[in-house]
XYZ file of N, CA and C in Angstrom:
165
model
N 221.687 152.617 88.932
C 221.574 153.596 90.292
C 220.667 152.794 91.243
N 221.229 152.790 92.406
C 220.440 152.282 93.666
C 219.544 153.312 94.068
N 218.338 152.685 94.789
C 217.290 153.496 95.261
C 217.692 153.578 96.807
N 217.231 154.822 97.360
C 217.600 155.276 98.715
C 216.289 154.980 99.579
N 216.584 154.490 100.687
C 215.341 154.240 101.593
C 214.976 155.587 101.993
N 213.753 155.683 102.564
C 213.295 156.908 103.283
C 214.241 157.405 104.531
N 214.371 156.266 105.292
C 215.316 156.487 106.386
C 216.694 157.214 106.133
N 217.325 156.579 104.992
C 218.657 157.270 104.337
C 218.368 158.803 104.036
N 217.394 158.980 103.371
C 217.033 160.356 102.745
C 216.763 161.187 104.092
N 215.906 160.618 105.168
C 215.758 161.449 106.245
C 216.897 161.809 107.027
N 217.805 160.785 107.069
C 219.203 160.961 107.873
C 220.068 162.194 107.251
N 220.304 162.153 105.781
C 220.866 163.115 105.088
C 220.244 164.360 105.247
N 218.948 164.449 105.036
C 218.415 165.681 105.234
C 218.420 166.422 106.596
N 218.390 165.526 107.740
C 218.676 166.033 108.940
C 220.112 166.474 109.213
N 221.059 165.839 108.466
C 222.507 166.239 108.454
C 222.641 167.680 107.865
N 221.915 167.852 106.770
C 221.985 169.037 106.145
C 221.588 170.233 107.093
N 220.383 170.140 107.387
C 219.648 170.898 108.341
C 220.560 171.298 109.469
N 221.197 170.204 110.218
C 222.041 170.451 111.121
C 223.430 171.252 110.878
N 223.819 171.149 109.707
C 225.004 171.936 109.286
C 224.667 173.304 109.007
N 223.419 173.679 108.409
C 223.048 174.812 108.096
C 222.624 175.667 109.169
N 222.602 175.026 110.238
C 222.020 175.798 111.560
C 223.341 176.623 112.021
N 224.486 176.232 111.759
C 225.448 177.045 112.208
C 226.598 177.146 110.970
N 226.187 178.006 110.074
C 226.971 177.934 108.740
C 228.601 178.123 108.946
N 228.845 179.250 109.913
C 230.124 179.437 110.051
C 231.018 178.304 110.614
N 230.389 177.671 111.699
C 231.155 176.490 112.245
C 231.334 175.506 111.288
N 230.304 175.175 110.471
C 230.347 174.096 109.502
C 230.653 174.345 108.247
N 231.340 175.612 107.899
C 231.656 176.072 106.462
C 232.352 174.906 105.639
N 233.373 174.291 106.227
C 233.947 173.094 105.525
C 233.211 172.052 105.076
N 232.271 171.594 105.921
C 231.287 170.512 105.667
C 230.330 170.799 104.577
N 229.750 172.101 104.783
C 228.931 172.655 103.844
C 229.383 172.584 102.467
N 230.722 173.100 102.261
C 231.431 173.171 101.250
C 231.444 171.937 100.542
N 231.690 170.855 101.264
C 231.906 169.676 100.754
C 230.402 168.963 100.286
N 229.330 169.311 100.995
C 227.933 168.896 100.505
C 227.810 169.602 99.078
N 228.261 170.912 99.092
C 227.844 171.672 97.753
C 228.655 171.036 96.641
N 229.883 170.460 96.859
C 230.612 169.737 95.800
C 229.960 168.414 95.272
N 229.335 167.751 96.194
C 228.555 166.536 95.969
C 227.288 166.689 95.717
N 226.778 167.673 95.511
C 225.270 167.778 95.327
C 224.767 167.294 93.997
N 225.648 167.109 93.015
C 225.223 166.289 91.887
C 225.023 164.764 92.114
N 225.472 164.383 92.994
C 225.386 162.888 93.182
C 224.477 162.758 94.316
N 223.549 163.679 94.886
C 222.714 163.612 95.939
C 221.422 162.904 95.398
N 220.693 162.050 96.138
C 219.468 161.434 95.636
C 218.357 162.506 95.262
N 217.733 161.998 94.018
C 216.574 163.149 93.737
C 215.568 163.385 94.829
N 215.186 162.209 95.770
C 214.410 162.431 96.707
C 214.727 163.439 97.841
N 216.061 163.506 98.087
C 216.611 164.356 98.981
C 216.869 165.757 98.263
N 216.918 165.986 97.137
C 216.767 167.172 96.319
C 215.424 167.926 96.322
N 214.599 167.154 96.093
C 212.994 167.370 96.217
C 212.751 167.734 97.598
N 213.077 167.112 98.686
C 212.741 167.485 100.097
C 213.420 168.703 100.407
N 214.587 168.991 100.016
C 215.190 170.206 100.396
C 214.523 171.369 99.636
N 214.194 171.139 98.434
C 213.507 172.142 97.721
C 212.124 172.553 98.393
N 211.319 171.429 98.786
C 210.109 171.693 99.407
C 210.022 172.529 100.583
N 211.285 172.283 101.422
C 211.542 173.122 102.567
C 212.332 174.448 102.353
N 212.555 174.688 101.045
C 213.219 175.873 100.726
C 214.547 176.025 101.316
N 215.340 174.970 101.314
C 216.631 174.860 101.835
C 217.679 174.923 100.638
N 218.425 175.941 100.716
C 219.376 175.966 99.423
C 220.808 176.128 100.020
N 221.642 175.305 99.366
C 223.039 175.139 99.753
C 223.942 176.353 98.874
């Protein structure tokens, strides 16, 4: 398994936050992220949990 850089994690984190800022507009994208959550880097999952962000 490859390691992700902090810049990649931060980029993905910011994308998720942006999508969640308007859940109705980005419903399809949010649904796609939910399906791929199992493949999300552990570091990103931890960061989302720390911020109490759930999909």
